[in-house]
């Protein structure tokens, strides 16, 4: 099992049970998780460890999330 797969089976943020990794990119990995409160599946994007201590990457990641949360379209998943 890869190091990044150690999240599988854990509870993230006290609410989301990580089921499996569904993708990865240059900045982050995306996991399929189950929302324990709402009983539905969600995607969670987690910044890679190698970028977590880089303030520029963290800010870029936050900006990306904020911009994505502002989108509203039937073909785009809500955040």
Short mmCIF file of N, CA, C and O in Angstrom, two decimals:
data_model
loop_
_atom_site.label_atom_id
_atom_site.label_comp_id
_atom_site.label_asym_id
_atom_site.label_seq_id
_atom_site.Cartn_x
_atom_site.Cartn_y
_atom_site.Cartn_z
N UNK A 1 0.85 -1.18 0.00
CA UNK A 1 0.00 0.00 0.00
C UNK A 1 0.89 1.24 0.00
O UNK A 1 1.86 1.32 0.73
N UNK A 2 0.57 2.21 -0.82
CA UNK A 2 1.36 3.44 -0.91
C UNK A 2 1.15 4.29 0.33
O UNK A 2 0.14 4.19 1.02
N UNK A 3 2.12 5.17 0.60
CA UNK A 3 2.05 6.03 1.78
C UNK A 3 0.78 6.87 1.77
O UNK A 3 0.11 7.02 2.77
N UNK A 4 0.41 7.42 0.61
CA UNK A 4 -0.77 8.29 0.53
C UNK A 4 -2.06 7.52 0.79
O UNK A 4 -3.08 8.12 1.06
N UNK A 5 -2.03 6.20 0.72
CA UNK A 5 -3.22 5.41 0.96
C UNK A 5 -3.47 5.14 2.43
O UNK A 5 -4.43 4.45 2.78
N UNK A 6 -2.63 5.66 3.31
CA UNK A 6 -2.85 5.45 4.74
C UNK A 6 -4.10 6.16 5.23
O UNK A 6 -4.58 5.88 6.32
N UNK A 7 -4.66 7.06 4.44
CA UNK A 7 -5.90 7.75 4.82
C UNK A 7 -7.13 6.86 4.65
O UNK A 7 -8.16 7.10 5.29
N UNK A 8 -7.03 5.85 3.81
CA UNK A 8 -8.19 4.99 3.55
C UNK A 8 -8.65 4.31 4.84
O UNK A 8 -7.86 3.75 5.58
N UNK A 9 -9.95 4.45 5.10
CA UNK A 9 -10.52 3.88 6.30
C UNK A 9 -10.54 4.82 7.50
O UNK A 9 -11.14 4.52 8.52
N UNK A 10 -9.88 5.95 7.38
CA UNK A 10 -9.85 6.90 8.50
C UNK A 10 -11.00 7.89 8.40
O UNK A 10 -11.62 8.05 7.36
N UNK A 11 -11.28 8.55 9.51
CA UNK A 11 -12.31 9.59 9.56
C UNK A 11 -11.60 10.93 9.44
O UNK A 11 -10.72 11.26 10.24
N UNK A 12 -11.97 11.70 8.44
CA UNK A 12 -11.38 13.01 8.18
C UNK A 12 -12.30 14.10 8.71
O UNK A 12 -13.51 14.07 8.47
N UNK A 13 -11.75 15.03 9.45
CA UNK A 13 -12.48 16.17 10.00
C UNK A 13 -13.67 15.72 10.86
O UNK A 13 -14.68 16.41 10.95
N UNK A 14 -13.54 14.55 11.49
CA UNK A 14 -14.58 14.06 12.39
C UNK A 14 -15.88 13.69 11.73
O UNK A 14 -16.89 13.44 12.40
N UNK A 15 -15.90 13.63 10.39
CA UNK A 15 -17.17 13.46 9.69
C UNK A 15 -17.11 12.57 8.45
O UNK A 15 -18.07 11.89 8.13
N UNK A 16 -15.99 12.59 7.75
CA UNK A 16 -15.90 11.92 6.45
C UNK A 16 -15.02 10.67 6.54
O UNK A 16 -13.84 10.77 6.85
N UNK A 17 -15.59 9.52 6.22
CA UNK A 17 -14.83 8.26 6.22
C UNK A 17 -14.23 8.08 4.83
O UNK A 17 -14.96 7.99 3.84
N UNK A 18 -12.91 8.06 4.75
CA UNK A 18 -12.21 7.93 3.48
C UNK A 18 -12.36 6.50 2.96
O UNK A 18 -12.01 5.54 3.65
N UNK A 19 -12.91 6.37 1.73
CA UNK A 19 -13.15 5.05 1.15
C UNK A 19 -12.03 4.62 0.20
O UNK A 19 -11.55 3.49 0.28
N UNK A 20 -11.64 5.51 -0.71
CA UNK A 20 -10.57 5.17 -1.66
C UNK A 20 -10.09 6.43 -2.37
O UNK A 20 -10.81 7.43 -2.43
N UNK A 21 -8.89 6.34 -2.91
CA UNK A 21 -8.37 7.45 -3.70
C UNK A 21 -8.93 7.31 -5.11
O UNK A 21 -8.90 6.24 -5.70
N UNK A 22 -9.42 8.41 -5.65
CA UNK A 22 -10.01 8.37 -6.99
C UNK A 22 -9.21 9.18 -8.01
O UNK A 22 -9.50 9.12 -9.20
N UNK A 23 -8.22 9.92 -7.55
CA UNK A 23 -7.40 10.68 -8.48
C UNK A 23 -6.28 11.41 -7.76
O UNK A 23 -6.29 11.53 -6.55
N UNK A 24 -5.32 11.86 -8.56
CA UNK A 24 -4.24 12.64 -7.99
C UNK A 24 -3.70 13.57 -9.05
O UNK A 24 -3.84 13.33 -10.25
N UNK A 25 -3.12 14.66 -8.59
CA UNK A 25 -2.56 15.65 -9.50
C UNK A 25 -1.30 16.22 -8.93
O UNK A 25 -0.75 15.69 -7.97
N UNK A 26 -0.89 17.34 -9.47
CA UNK A 26 0.35 17.96 -9.06
C UNK A 26 0.33 18.52 -7.66
O UNK A 26 1.35 18.59 -6.99
N UNK A 27 -0.84 18.94 -7.19
CA UNK A 27 -0.94 19.58 -5.88
C UNK A 27 -1.63 18.72 -4.83
O UNK A 27 -1.42 18.92 -3.64
N UNK A 28 -2.50 17.80 -5.25
CA UNK A 28 -3.36 17.14 -4.28
C UNK A 28 -3.82 15.77 -4.76
O UNK A 28 -3.68 15.43 -5.94
N UNK A 29 -4.38 15.02 -3.82
CA UNK A 29 -5.05 13.76 -4.11
C UNK A 29 -6.53 13.95 -3.84
O UNK A 29 -6.91 14.72 -2.96
N UNK A 30 -7.35 13.25 -4.61
CA UNK A 30 -8.80 13.32 -4.42
C UNK A 30 -9.28 11.95 -3.95
O UNK A 30 -8.92 10.92 -4.53
N UNK A 31 -10.07 11.96 -2.89
CA UNK A 31 -10.57 10.73 -2.30
C UNK A 31 -12.09 10.68 -2.34
O UNK A 31 -12.76 11.72 -2.22
N UNK A 32 -12.62 9.49 -2.49
CA UNK A 32 -14.04 9.25 -2.31
C UNK A 32 -14.24 9.01 -0.82
O UNK A 32 -13.50 8.23 -0.21
N UNK A 33 -15.19 9.71 -0.24
CA UNK A 33 -15.45 9.57 1.19
C UNK A 33 -16.95 9.53 1.42
O UNK A 33 -17.73 9.97 0.59
N UNK A 34 -17.33 8.99 2.56
CA UNK A 34 -18.74 8.96 2.95
C UNK A 34 -18.95 9.99 4.06
O UNK A 34 -18.27 9.97 5.07
N UNK A 35 -19.89 10.89 3.83
CA UNK A 35 -20.28 11.87 4.84
C UNK A 35 -21.09 11.13 5.89
O UNK A 35 -22.20 10.68 5.63
N UNK A 36 -20.52 10.97 7.08
CA UNK A 36 -21.15 10.20 8.14
C UNK A 36 -22.42 10.86 8.68
O UNK A 36 -23.30 10.18 9.20
N UNK A 37 -22.54 12.18 8.54
CA UNK A 37 -23.72 12.89 9.03
C UNK A 37 -24.88 12.83 8.05
O UNK A 37 -26.03 12.68 8.44
N UNK A 38 -24.57 12.98 6.75
CA UNK A 38 -25.62 13.03 5.75
C UNK A 38 -25.83 11.70 5.02
O UNK A 38 -26.77 11.57 4.24
N UNK A 39 -24.93 10.74 5.22
CA UNK A 39 -25.07 9.43 4.60
C UNK A 39 -24.93 9.47 3.09
O UNK A 39 -25.61 8.73 2.38
N UNK A 40 -24.05 10.32 2.57
CA UNK A 40 -23.85 10.39 1.13
C UNK A 40 -22.36 10.42 0.81
O UNK A 40 -21.53 10.73 1.66
N UNK A 41 -22.04 10.05 -0.43
CA UNK A 41 -20.66 10.06 -0.86
C UNK A 41 -20.25 11.46 -1.30
O UNK A 41 -21.05 12.19 -1.89
N UNK A 42 -19.01 11.81 -1.00
CA UNK A 42 -18.45 13.11 -1.38
C UNK A 42 -17.02 12.89 -1.88
O UNK A 42 -16.42 11.85 -1.65
N UNK A 43 -16.50 13.89 -2.57
CA UNK A 43 -15.09 13.89 -2.97
C UNK A 43 -14.37 14.87 -2.06
O UNK A 43 -14.88 15.95 -1.76
N UNK A 44 -13.19 14.46 -1.61
CA UNK A 44 -12.37 15.31 -0.75
C UNK A 44 -11.01 15.46 -1.41
O UNK A 44 -10.36 14.47 -1.75
N UNK A 45 -10.59 16.71 -1.58
CA UNK A 45 -9.28 17.00 -2.18
C UNK A 45 -8.34 17.39 -1.05
O UNK A 45 -8.60 18.33 -0.31
N UNK A 46 -7.23 16.65 -0.93
CA UNK A 46 -6.28 16.86 0.15
C UNK A 46 -4.92 17.21 -0.43
O UNK A 46 -4.36 16.48 -1.25
N UNK A 47 -4.39 18.35 0.00
CA UNK A 47 -3.10 18.84 -0.47
C UNK A 47 -2.01 17.82 -0.17
O UNK A 47 -1.97 17.24 0.93
N UNK A 48 -1.12 17.59 -1.14
CA UNK A 48 -0.01 16.66 -0.95
C UNK A 48 0.90 17.11 0.17
O UNK A 48 1.12 18.31 0.37
N UNK A 49 1.48 16.16 0.90
CA UNK A 49 2.40 16.46 2.00
C UNK A 49 3.56 17.34 1.56
O UNK A 49 3.98 18.23 2.28
N UNK A 50 4.07 17.09 0.36
CA UNK A 50 5.25 17.84 -0.09
C UNK A 50 4.96 19.32 -0.29
O UNK A 50 5.88 20.13 -0.35
N UNK A 51 3.67 19.70 -0.40
CA UNK A 51 3.31 21.10 -0.58
C UNK A 51 2.70 21.73 0.68
O UNK A 51 2.51 22.94 0.73
N UNK A 52 2.39 20.92 1.66
CA UNK A 52 1.68 21.41 2.85
C UNK A 52 2.47 22.45 3.63
O UNK A 52 1.87 23.29 4.30
N UNK A 53 3.79 22.42 3.56
CA UNK A 53 4.61 23.39 4.30
C UNK A 53 5.03 24.58 3.45
O UNK A 53 5.76 25.44 3.93
N UNK A 54 4.54 24.63 2.22
CA UNK A 54 4.86 25.73 1.32
C UNK A 54 3.70 26.72 1.33
O UNK A 54 2.63 26.44 0.81
N UNK A 55 3.91 27.87 1.93
CA UNK A 55 2.84 28.86 2.08
C UNK A 55 2.22 29.27 0.75
O UNK A 55 1.01 29.49 0.67
N UNK A 56 3.02 29.36 -0.30
CA UNK A 56 2.49 29.73 -1.62
C UNK A 56 1.53 28.67 -2.14
O UNK A 56 0.47 29.00 -2.68
N UNK A 57 1.90 27.41 -2.01
CA UNK A 57 1.03 26.33 -2.46
C UNK A 57 -0.25 26.29 -1.65
O UNK A 57 -1.34 26.08 -2.19
N UNK A 58 -0.14 26.47 -0.34
CA UNK A 58 -1.33 26.44 0.52
C UNK A 58 -2.29 27.56 0.12
O UNK A 58 -3.50 27.34 0.00
N UNK A 59 -1.76 28.75 -0.14
CA UNK A 59 -2.61 29.87 -0.56
C UNK A 59 -3.24 29.61 -1.91
O UNK A 59 -4.42 29.89 -2.13
N UNK A 60 -2.48 29.04 -2.84
CA UNK A 60 -3.03 28.69 -4.16
C UNK A 60 -4.15 27.66 -4.03
O UNK A 60 -5.18 27.76 -4.69
N UNK A 61 -3.95 26.69 -3.17
CA UNK A 61 -4.95 25.65 -2.92
C UNK A 61 -6.23 26.27 -2.35
O UNK A 61 -7.33 25.96 -2.77
N UNK A 62 -6.08 27.18 -1.40
CA UNK A 62 -7.24 27.86 -0.81
C UNK A 62 -7.98 28.70 -1.84
O UNK A 62 -9.20 28.71 -1.88
N UNK A 63 -7.23 29.42 -2.67
CA UNK A 63 -7.84 30.24 -3.73
C UNK A 63 -8.63 29.37 -4.70
O UNK A 63 -9.74 29.71 -5.10
N UNK A 64 -8.04 28.23 -5.07
CA UNK A 64 -8.72 27.31 -5.98
C UNK A 64 -10.03 26.83 -5.37
O UNK A 64 -11.07 26.80 -6.04
N UNK A 65 -10.01 26.45 -4.11
CA UNK A 65 -11.22 25.97 -3.43
C UNK A 65 -12.27 27.08 -3.33
O UNK A 65 -13.46 26.85 -3.57
N UNK A 66 -11.82 28.29 -3.01
CA UNK A 66 -12.75 29.41 -2.90
C UNK A 66 -13.39 29.73 -4.25
O UNK A 66 -14.60 29.96 -4.34
N UNK A 67 -12.59 29.74 -5.31
CA UNK A 67 -13.13 30.00 -6.64
C UNK A 67 -14.09 28.91 -7.08
O UNK A 67 -15.14 29.19 -7.67
N UNK A 68 -13.76 27.66 -6.81
CA UNK A 68 -14.64 26.55 -7.18
C UNK A 68 -15.95 26.62 -6.42
O UNK A 68 -17.02 26.32 -6.95
N UNK A 69 -15.90 27.05 -5.17
CA UNK A 69 -17.12 27.14 -4.36
C UNK A 69 -18.07 28.21 -4.89
O UNK A 69 -19.28 28.14 -4.68
N UNK A 70 -17.54 29.19 -5.62
CA UNK A 70 -18.36 30.25 -6.17
C UNK A 70 -19.04 29.89 -7.47
O UNK A 70 -19.89 30.66 -7.95
N UNK A 71 -18.71 28.75 -8.06
CA UNK A 71 -19.32 28.34 -9.32
C UNK A 71 -20.71 27.74 -9.09
O UNK A 71 -20.93 27.03 -8.11
N UNK A 72 -21.61 28.02 -10.00
CA UNK A 72 -22.95 27.46 -9.91
C UNK A 72 -23.41 27.11 -11.33
O UNK A 72 -23.66 28.00 -12.15
N UNK A 73 -23.48 25.81 -11.61
CA UNK A 73 -23.89 25.33 -12.92
C UNK A 73 -24.38 23.90 -12.78
O UNK A 73 -23.83 23.13 -11.97
N UNK A 74 -25.40 23.49 -13.53
CA UNK A 74 -25.93 22.13 -13.40
C UNK A 74 -24.90 21.02 -13.70
O UNK A 74 -25.04 19.91 -13.21
N UNK A 75 -23.87 21.34 -14.47
CA UNK A 75 -22.87 20.33 -14.84
C UNK A 75 -21.61 20.38 -13.96
O UNK A 75 -20.65 19.69 -14.23
N UNK A 76 -21.64 21.22 -12.92
CA UNK A 76 -20.51 21.32 -12.01
C UNK A 76 -20.99 20.94 -10.62
O UNK A 76 -21.97 21.47 -10.12
N UNK A 77 -20.25 20.04 -9.99
CA UNK A 77 -20.61 19.60 -8.64
C UNK A 77 -20.49 20.77 -7.68
O UNK A 77 -19.59 21.60 -7.77
N UNK A 78 -21.42 20.87 -6.75
CA UNK A 78 -21.37 21.97 -5.78
C UNK A 78 -20.35 21.67 -4.68
O UNK A 78 -20.08 20.52 -4.36
N UNK A 79 -19.81 22.74 -4.12
CA UNK A 79 -18.78 22.62 -3.08
C UNK A 79 -19.30 23.24 -1.81
O UNK A 79 -19.87 24.31 -1.83
#
